[in-house]
XYZ file of N, CA and C in Angstrom:
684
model
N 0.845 -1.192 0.000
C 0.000 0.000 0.000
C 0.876 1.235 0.000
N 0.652 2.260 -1.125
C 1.392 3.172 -1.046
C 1.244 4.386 0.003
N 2.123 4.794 0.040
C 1.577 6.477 1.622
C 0.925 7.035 0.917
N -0.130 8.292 1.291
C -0.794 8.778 1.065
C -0.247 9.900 0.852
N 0.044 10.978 -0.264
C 0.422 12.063 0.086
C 0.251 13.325 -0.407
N 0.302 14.485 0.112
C -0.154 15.407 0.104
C 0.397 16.737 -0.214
N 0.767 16.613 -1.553
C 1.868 17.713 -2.232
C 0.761 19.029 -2.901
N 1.779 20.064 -2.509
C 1.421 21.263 -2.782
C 2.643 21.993 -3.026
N 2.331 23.396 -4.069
C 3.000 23.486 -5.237
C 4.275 24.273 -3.979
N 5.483 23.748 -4.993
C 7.030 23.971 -3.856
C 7.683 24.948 -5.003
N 8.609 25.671 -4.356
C 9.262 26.758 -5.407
C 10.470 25.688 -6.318
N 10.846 24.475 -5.788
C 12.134 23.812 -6.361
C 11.012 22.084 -6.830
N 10.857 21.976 -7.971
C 10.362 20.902 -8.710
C 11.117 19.944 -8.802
N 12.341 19.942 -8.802
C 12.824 18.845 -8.480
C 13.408 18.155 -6.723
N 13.514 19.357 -6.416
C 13.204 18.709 -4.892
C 11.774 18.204 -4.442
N 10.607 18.710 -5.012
C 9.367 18.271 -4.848
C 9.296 16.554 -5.384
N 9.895 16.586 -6.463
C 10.254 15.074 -7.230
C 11.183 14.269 -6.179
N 12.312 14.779 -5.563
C 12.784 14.143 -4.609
C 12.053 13.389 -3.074
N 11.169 14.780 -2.945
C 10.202 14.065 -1.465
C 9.411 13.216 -2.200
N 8.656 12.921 -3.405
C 7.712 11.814 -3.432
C 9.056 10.588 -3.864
N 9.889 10.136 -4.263
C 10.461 9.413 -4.529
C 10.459 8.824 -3.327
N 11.380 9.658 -2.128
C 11.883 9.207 -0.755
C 10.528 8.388 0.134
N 9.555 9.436 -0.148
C 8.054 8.942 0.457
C 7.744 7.310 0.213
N 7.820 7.510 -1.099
C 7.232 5.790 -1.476
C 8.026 4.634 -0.735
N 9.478 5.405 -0.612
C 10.430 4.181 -0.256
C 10.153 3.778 1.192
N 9.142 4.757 1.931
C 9.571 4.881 3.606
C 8.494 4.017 4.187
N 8.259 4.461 5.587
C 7.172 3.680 6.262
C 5.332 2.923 5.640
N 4.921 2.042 5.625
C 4.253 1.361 5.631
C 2.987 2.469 4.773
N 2.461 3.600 5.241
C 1.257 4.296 5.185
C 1.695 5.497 5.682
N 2.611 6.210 5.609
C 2.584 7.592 6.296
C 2.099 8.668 5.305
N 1.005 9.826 5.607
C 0.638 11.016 5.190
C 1.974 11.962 4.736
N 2.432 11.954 3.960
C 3.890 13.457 3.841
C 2.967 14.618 3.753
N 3.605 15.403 4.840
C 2.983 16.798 4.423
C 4.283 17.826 4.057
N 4.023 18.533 3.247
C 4.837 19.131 2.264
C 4.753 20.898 2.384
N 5.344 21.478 2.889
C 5.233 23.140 3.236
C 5.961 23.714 2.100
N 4.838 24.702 1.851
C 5.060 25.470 0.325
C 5.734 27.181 0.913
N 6.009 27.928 0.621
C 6.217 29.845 0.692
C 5.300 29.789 1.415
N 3.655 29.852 1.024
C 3.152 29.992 1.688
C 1.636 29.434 2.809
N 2.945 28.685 3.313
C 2.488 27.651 4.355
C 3.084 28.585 5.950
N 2.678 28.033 6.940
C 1.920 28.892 8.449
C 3.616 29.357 8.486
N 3.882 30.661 8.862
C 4.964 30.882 9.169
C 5.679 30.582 10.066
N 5.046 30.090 11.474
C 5.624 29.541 12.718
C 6.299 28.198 11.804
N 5.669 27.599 11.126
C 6.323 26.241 10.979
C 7.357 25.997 10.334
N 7.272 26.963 9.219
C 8.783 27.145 8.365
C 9.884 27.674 9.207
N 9.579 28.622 9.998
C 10.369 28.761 10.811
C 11.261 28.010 11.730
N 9.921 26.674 12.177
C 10.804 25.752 13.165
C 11.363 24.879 11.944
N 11.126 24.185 10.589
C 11.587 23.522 9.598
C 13.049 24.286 9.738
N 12.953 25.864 8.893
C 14.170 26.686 9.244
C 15.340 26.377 10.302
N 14.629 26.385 11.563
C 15.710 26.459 13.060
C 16.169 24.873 13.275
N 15.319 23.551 12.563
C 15.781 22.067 12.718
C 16.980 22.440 11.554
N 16.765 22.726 10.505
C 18.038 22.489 9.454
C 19.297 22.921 9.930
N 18.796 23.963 10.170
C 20.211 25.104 10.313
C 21.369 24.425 11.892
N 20.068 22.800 13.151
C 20.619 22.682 13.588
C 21.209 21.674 13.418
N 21.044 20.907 12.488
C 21.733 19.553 11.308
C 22.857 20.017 11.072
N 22.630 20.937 9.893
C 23.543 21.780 9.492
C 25.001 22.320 10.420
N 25.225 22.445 11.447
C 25.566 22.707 12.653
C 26.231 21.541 12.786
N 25.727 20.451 13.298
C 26.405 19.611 13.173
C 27.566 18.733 12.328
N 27.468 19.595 10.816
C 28.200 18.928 9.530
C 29.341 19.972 9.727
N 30.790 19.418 9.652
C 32.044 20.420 9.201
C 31.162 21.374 8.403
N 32.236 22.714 8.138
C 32.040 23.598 7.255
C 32.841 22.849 5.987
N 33.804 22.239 6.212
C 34.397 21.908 5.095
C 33.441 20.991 4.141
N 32.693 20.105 4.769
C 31.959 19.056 4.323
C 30.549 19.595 3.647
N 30.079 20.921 4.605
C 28.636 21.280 3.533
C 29.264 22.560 3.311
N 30.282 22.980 2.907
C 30.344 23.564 1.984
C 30.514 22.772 0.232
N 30.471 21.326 0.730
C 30.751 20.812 -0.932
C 29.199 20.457 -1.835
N 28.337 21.110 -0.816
C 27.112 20.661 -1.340
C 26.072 19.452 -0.894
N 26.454 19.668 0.732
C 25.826 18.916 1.454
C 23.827 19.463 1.770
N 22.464 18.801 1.252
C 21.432 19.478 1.197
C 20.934 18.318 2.614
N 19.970 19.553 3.607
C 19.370 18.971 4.505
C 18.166 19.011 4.218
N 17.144 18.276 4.589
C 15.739 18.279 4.531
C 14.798 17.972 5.359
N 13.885 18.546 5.928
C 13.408 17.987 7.029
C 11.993 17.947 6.486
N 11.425 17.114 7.027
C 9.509 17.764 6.919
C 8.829 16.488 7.775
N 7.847 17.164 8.208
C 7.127 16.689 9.123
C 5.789 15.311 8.146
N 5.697 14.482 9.247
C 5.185 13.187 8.995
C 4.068 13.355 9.333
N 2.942 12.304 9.164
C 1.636 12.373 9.684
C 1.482 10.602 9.693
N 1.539 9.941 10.577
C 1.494 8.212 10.937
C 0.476 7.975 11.534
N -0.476 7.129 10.733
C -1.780 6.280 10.963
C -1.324 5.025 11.497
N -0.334 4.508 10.981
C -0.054 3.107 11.605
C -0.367 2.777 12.941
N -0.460 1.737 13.756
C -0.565 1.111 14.656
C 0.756 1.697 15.437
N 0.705 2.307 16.800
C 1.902 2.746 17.041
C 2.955 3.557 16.745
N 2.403 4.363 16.289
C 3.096 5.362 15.412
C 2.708 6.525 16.178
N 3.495 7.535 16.438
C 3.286 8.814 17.131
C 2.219 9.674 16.208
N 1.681 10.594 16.477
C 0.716 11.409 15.432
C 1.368 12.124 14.512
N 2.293 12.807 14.958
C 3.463 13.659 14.277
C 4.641 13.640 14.332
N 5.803 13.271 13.090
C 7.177 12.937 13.834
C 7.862 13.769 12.399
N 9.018 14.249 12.769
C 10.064 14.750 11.971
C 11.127 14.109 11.376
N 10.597 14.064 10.055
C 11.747 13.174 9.547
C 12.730 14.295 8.852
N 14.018 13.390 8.829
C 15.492 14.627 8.206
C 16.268 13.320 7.760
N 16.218 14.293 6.674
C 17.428 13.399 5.530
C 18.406 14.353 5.030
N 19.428 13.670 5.069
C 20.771 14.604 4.529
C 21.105 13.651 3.397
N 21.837 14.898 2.377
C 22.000 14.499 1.171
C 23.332 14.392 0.908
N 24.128 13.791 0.887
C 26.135 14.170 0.466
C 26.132 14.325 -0.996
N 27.405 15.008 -1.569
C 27.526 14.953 -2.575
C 28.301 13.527 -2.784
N 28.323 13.622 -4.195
C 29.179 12.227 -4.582
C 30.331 12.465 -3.895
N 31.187 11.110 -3.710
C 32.111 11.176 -3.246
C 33.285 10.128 -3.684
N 34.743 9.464 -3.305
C 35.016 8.259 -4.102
C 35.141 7.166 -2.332
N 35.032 8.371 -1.040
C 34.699 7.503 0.058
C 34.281 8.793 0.992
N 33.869 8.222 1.859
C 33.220 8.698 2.846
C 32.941 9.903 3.514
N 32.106 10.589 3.385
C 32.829 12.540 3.551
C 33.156 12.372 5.286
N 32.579 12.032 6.244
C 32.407 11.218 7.367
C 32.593 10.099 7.591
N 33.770 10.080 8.494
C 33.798 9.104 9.584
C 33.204 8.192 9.569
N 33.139 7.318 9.329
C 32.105 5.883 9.912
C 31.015 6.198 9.270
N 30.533 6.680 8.562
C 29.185 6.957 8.061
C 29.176 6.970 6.615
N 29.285 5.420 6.114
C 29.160 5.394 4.318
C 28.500 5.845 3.772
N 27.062 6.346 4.468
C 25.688 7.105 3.413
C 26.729 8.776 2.810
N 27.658 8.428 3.582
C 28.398 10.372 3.738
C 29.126 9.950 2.365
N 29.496 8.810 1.383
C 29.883 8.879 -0.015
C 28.846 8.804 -1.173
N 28.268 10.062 -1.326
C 27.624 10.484 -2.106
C 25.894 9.604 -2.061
N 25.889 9.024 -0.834
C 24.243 8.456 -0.550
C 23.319 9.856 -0.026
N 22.787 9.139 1.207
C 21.809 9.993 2.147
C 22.080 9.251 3.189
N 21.699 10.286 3.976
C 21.421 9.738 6.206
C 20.033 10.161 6.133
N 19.424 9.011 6.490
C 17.963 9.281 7.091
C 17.888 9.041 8.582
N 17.326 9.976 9.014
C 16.425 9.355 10.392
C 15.662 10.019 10.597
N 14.887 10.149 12.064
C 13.309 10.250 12.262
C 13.525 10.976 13.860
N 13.049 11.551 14.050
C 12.499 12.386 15.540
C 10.983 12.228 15.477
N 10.769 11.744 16.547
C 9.209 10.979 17.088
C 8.594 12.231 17.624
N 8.743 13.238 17.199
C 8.146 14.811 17.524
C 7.562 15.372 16.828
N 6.699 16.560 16.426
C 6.106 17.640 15.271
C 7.414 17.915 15.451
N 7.746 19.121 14.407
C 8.448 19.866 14.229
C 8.789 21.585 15.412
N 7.343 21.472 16.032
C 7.403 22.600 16.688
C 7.824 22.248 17.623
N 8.069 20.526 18.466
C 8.416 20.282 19.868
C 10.114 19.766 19.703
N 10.465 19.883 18.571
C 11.933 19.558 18.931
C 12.802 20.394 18.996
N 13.669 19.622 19.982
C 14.821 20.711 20.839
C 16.183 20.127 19.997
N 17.482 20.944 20.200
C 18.757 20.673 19.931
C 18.864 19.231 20.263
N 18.768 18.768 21.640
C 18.956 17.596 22.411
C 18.275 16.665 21.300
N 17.173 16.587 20.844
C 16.489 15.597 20.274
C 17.404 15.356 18.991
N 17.576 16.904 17.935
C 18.788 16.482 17.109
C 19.517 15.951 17.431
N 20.372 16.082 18.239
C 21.391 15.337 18.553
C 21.394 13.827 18.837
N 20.338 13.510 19.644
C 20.019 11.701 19.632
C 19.595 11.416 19.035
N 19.391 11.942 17.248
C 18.704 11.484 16.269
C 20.069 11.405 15.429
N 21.315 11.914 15.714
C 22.435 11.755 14.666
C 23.687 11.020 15.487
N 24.301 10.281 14.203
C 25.300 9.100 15.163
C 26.884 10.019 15.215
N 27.252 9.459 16.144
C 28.563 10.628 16.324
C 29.656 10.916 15.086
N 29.359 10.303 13.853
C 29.890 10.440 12.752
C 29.458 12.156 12.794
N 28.469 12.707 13.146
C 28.265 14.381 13.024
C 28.683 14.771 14.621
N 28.700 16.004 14.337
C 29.795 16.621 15.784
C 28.416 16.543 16.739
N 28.324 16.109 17.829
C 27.513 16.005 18.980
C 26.780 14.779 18.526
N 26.455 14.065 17.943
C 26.046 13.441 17.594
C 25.854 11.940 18.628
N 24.732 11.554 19.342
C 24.656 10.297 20.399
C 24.091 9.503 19.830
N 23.405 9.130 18.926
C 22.860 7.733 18.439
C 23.643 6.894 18.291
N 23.822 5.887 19.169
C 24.302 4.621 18.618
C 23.660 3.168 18.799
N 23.583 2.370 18.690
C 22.811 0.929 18.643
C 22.716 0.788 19.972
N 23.612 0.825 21.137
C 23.060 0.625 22.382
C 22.488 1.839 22.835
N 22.504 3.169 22.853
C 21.705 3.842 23.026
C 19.866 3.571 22.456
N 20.022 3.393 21.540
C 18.493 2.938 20.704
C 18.051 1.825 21.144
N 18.892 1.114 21.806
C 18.119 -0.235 22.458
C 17.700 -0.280 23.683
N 18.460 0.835 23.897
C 18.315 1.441 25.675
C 16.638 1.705 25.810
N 16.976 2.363 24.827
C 15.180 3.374 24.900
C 14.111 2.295 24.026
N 14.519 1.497 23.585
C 13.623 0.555 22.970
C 13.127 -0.351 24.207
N 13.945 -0.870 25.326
C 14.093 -1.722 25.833
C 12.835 -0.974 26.913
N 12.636 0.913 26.999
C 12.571 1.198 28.008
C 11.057 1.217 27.424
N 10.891 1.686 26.472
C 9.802 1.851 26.268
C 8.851 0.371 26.580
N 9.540 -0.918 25.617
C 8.926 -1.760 26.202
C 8.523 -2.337 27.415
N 9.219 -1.885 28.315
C 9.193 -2.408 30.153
C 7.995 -1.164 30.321
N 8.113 -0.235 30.041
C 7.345 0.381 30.531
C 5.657 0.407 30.142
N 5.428 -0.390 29.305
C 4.292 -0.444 28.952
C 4.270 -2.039 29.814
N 4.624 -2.626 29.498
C 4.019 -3.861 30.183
C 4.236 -3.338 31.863
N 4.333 -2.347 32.247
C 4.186 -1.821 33.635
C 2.899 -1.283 33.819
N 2.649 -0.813 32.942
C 1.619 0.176 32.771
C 0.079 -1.003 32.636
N 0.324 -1.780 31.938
C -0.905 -2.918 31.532
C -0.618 -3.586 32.869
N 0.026 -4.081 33.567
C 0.029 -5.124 34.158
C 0.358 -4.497 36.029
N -0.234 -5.217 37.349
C 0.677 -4.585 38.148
C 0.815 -5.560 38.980
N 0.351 -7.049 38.830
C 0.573 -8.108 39.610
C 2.199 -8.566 38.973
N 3.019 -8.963 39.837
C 4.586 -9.746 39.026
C 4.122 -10.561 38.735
N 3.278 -11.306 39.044
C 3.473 -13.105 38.304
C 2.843 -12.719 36.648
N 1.928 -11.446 36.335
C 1.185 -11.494 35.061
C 2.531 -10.734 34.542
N 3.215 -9.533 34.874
C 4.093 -8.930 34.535
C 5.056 -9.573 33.583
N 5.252 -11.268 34.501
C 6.608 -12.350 34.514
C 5.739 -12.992 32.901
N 4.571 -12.999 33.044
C 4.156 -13.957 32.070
C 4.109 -13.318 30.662
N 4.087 -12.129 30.855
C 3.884 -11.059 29.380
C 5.622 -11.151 29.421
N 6.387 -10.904 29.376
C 7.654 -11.069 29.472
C 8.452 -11.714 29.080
N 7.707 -12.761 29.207
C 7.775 -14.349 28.686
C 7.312 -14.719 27.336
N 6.049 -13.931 26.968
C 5.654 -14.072 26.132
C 5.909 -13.508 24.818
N 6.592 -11.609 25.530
C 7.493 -11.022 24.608
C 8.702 -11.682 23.951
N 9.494 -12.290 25.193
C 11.222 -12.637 24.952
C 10.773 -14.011 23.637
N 9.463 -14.890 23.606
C 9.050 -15.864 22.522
C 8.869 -15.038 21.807
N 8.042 -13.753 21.306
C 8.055 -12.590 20.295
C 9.168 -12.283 19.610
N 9.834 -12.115 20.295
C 11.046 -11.647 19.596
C 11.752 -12.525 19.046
N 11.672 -14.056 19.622
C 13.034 -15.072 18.973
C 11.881 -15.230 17.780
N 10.458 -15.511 17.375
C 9.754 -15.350 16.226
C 10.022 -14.640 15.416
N 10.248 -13.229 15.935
C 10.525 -12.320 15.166
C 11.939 -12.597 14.074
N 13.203 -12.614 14.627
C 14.330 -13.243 14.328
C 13.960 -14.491 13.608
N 13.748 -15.604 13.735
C 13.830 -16.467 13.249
C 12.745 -16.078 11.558
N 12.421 -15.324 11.856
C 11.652 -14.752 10.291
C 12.057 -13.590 9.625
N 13.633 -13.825 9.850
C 14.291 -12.404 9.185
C 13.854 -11.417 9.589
N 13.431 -10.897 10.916
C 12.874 -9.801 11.253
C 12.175 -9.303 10.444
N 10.886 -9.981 10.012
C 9.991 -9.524 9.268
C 8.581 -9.721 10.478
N 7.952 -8.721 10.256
C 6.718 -8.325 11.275
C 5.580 -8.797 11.169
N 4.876 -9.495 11.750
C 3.233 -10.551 11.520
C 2.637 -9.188 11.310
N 0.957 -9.575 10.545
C 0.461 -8.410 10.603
C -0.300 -7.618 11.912
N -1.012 -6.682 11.961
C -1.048 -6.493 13.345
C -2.059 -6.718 14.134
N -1.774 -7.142 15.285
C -2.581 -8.155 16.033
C -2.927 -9.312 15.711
N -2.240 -10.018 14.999
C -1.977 -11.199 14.203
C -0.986 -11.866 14.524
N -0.866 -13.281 14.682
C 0.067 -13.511 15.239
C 1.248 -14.385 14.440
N 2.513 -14.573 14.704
C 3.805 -15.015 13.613
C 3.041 -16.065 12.489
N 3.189 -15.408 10.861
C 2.965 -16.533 10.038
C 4.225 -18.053 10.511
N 3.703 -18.921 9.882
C 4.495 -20.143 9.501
C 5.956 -20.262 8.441
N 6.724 -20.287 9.663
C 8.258 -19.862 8.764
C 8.773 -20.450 7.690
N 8.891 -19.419 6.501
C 9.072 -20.324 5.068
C 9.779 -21.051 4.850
N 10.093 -21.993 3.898
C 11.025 -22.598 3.441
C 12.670 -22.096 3.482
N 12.866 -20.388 3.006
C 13.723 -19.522 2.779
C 14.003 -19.547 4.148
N 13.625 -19.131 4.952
C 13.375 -18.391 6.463
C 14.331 -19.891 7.507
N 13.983 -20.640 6.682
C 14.040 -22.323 7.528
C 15.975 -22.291 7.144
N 15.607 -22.117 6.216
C 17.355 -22.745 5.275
C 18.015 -21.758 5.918
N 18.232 -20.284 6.230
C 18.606 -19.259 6.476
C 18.755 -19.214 7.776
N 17.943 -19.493 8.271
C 18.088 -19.943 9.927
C 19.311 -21.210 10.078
N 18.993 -22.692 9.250
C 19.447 -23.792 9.660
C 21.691 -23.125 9.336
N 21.560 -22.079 7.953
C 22.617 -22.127 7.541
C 23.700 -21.385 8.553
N 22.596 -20.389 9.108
C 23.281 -19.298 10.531
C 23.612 -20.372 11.765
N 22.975 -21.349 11.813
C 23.274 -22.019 13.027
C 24.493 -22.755 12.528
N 24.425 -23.617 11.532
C 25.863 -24.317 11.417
C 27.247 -23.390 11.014
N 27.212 -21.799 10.606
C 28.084 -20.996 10.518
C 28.663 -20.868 11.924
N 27.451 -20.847 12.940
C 28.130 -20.809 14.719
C 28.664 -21.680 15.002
N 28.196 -23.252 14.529
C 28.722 -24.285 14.954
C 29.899 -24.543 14.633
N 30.667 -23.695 13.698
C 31.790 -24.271 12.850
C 33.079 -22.885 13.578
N 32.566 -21.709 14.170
C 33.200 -20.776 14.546
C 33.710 -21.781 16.065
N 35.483 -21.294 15.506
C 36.170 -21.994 17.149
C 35.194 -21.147 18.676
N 35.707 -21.951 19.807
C 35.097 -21.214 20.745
C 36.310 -19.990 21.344
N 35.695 -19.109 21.656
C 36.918 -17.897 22.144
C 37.277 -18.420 23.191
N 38.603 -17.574 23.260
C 39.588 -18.149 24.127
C 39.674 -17.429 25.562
N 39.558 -17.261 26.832
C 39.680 -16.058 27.527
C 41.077 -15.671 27.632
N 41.424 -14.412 27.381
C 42.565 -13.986 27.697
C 43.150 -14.327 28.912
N 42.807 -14.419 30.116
C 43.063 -14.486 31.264
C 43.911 -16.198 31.790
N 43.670 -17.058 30.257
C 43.696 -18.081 30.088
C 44.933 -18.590 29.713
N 45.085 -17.434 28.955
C 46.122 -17.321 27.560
C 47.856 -16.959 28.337
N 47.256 -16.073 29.269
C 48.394 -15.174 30.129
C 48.702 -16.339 31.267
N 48.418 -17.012 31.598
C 48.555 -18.134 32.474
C 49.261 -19.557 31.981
N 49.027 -19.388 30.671
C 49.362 -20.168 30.245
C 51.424 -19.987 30.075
C-alpha cells in the first residue's frame, strides 16, 4: 500500500520530485505533508531552526561541498506510530569515500532518520540523539536505541500489568516474540496477528546461521592465555 500524500506546489520541482520518490520508499502508510512559501509561518520557521541545527552539526568543510538537509514533518496512521514525527534526511555529494567518519551514506548516498516529535516540539537535544557521532555532537548509537527501545517496552508492560506473576508472564511471552521475530528475518506478523508459519527460505537461512556458529572456534579467555 502506497503512503498517502499530500503535495502542494514547492518553489524547487525537483526537490518536490525528490520528497515523493523518498516517500514511497519509507514507512508502511505515512501522510507526507509538504510546506510550500506559503504555508503557516511559525512552521517554516521551526523547519528553518531544525536544518540550520543539522547543518551545525556537519564540518564547514563538508557542507560547503554541497551537502542538502531536509526535514519535513510526517503524519502516521499506523498502529503505534506517534501522530506527528520529523523526519530529516541529509544528502552528500558524490564522493570516491566517505565525507564522514564511519558513516558510508556520507559517499555520495543519504542519512535518514526520524524524531518521534512535530516539528514545533523539537529541541537541539532531540537532534542530537537522532544523529550518530559520525556528526559533531552526535549520540545515536545501537546501544543507546536499544536502551530506549528496551525502556519503552518495560514500561508499557508496567503500565498494563501490576501483579509480578502477570508482569513475569507477558515477558515471557514477549522474549518468545522476539526469537519469532528473528527467526523470520525480522519480518513483522500483521497487526494483532500472530507469527505466520516460517518459510522454506526463512528455515534454510536460519538452519545455515546455526551451522556458521557451529563451525566458529570457541573464544579463548585472555586471562587463560596469560597463564598459560
Amino acid at each position: 500500500e502506497k503512503p498517502n500524500i499530500q503535495l502542494r506546489t514547492y518553489n524547487n520541482r525537483k526537490q518536490s520530485r525528490d520528497w515523493i520518490r523518498h516517500s514511497l520508499e519509507q514507512a508502511e502508510s505515512p501522510t507526507i505533508i509538504m510546506f510550500s512559501a506559503n504555508e503557516n509561518i511559525l512552521l517554516r520557521q521551526h523547519k528553518k531552526r531544525i536544518v540550520q541545527q543539522v547543518e551545525d552539526c556537519i564540518p564547514d568543510d563538508v557542507l560547503d561541498l554541497g551537502v542538502n538537509v531536509m526535514i519535513m514533518q510526517v503524519a502516521c496512521k499506523a498502529p503505534g506510530c506517534v501522530p506527528l514525527e520529523t523526519a530529516v534526511i541529509i544528502v552528500f555529494p558524490p564522493s570516491s569515500e566517505p565525507l564522514l567518519p564511519d558513516l558510508p551514506e556520507s559517499a555520495g548516498g543519504s542519512y535518514k532518520t526520524k524524531i518521534l516529535k512535530p516539528m514545533a516540539e523539537v529541541k537541539l537535544q532531540d537532534v542530537l540523539e537522532a544523529l550518530p557521532p559520525a556528526f559533531k555532537g552526535g549520540l545515536r548509537t545501537l546501544e543507546r536505541v536499544a536502551l530506549q527501545a528496551r525502556d519503552v517496552m518495560l514500561s508499557q508492560v508496567t503500565q498494563i500489568f501490576e501483579n509480578p506473576i502477570d508482569k513475569k508472564r507477558l515477558a515471557q511471552y514477549l522474549q518468545q516474540a522476539i526469537q519469532d521475530y528473528m527467526d523470520r528475518d525480522c519480518e513483522a506478523p500483521e497487526y494483532g496477528e500472530p507469527f505466520p508459519e516460517i518459510t522454506a527460505e526463512q528455515k534454510e537461512g536460519k538452519f545455515a546461521q546455526q551451522k556458521l556458529q557451529q563451525q566458529q572456534p570457541d573464544e579463548v579467555d585472555d586471562n587463560q592465555i596469560a597463564s598459560k
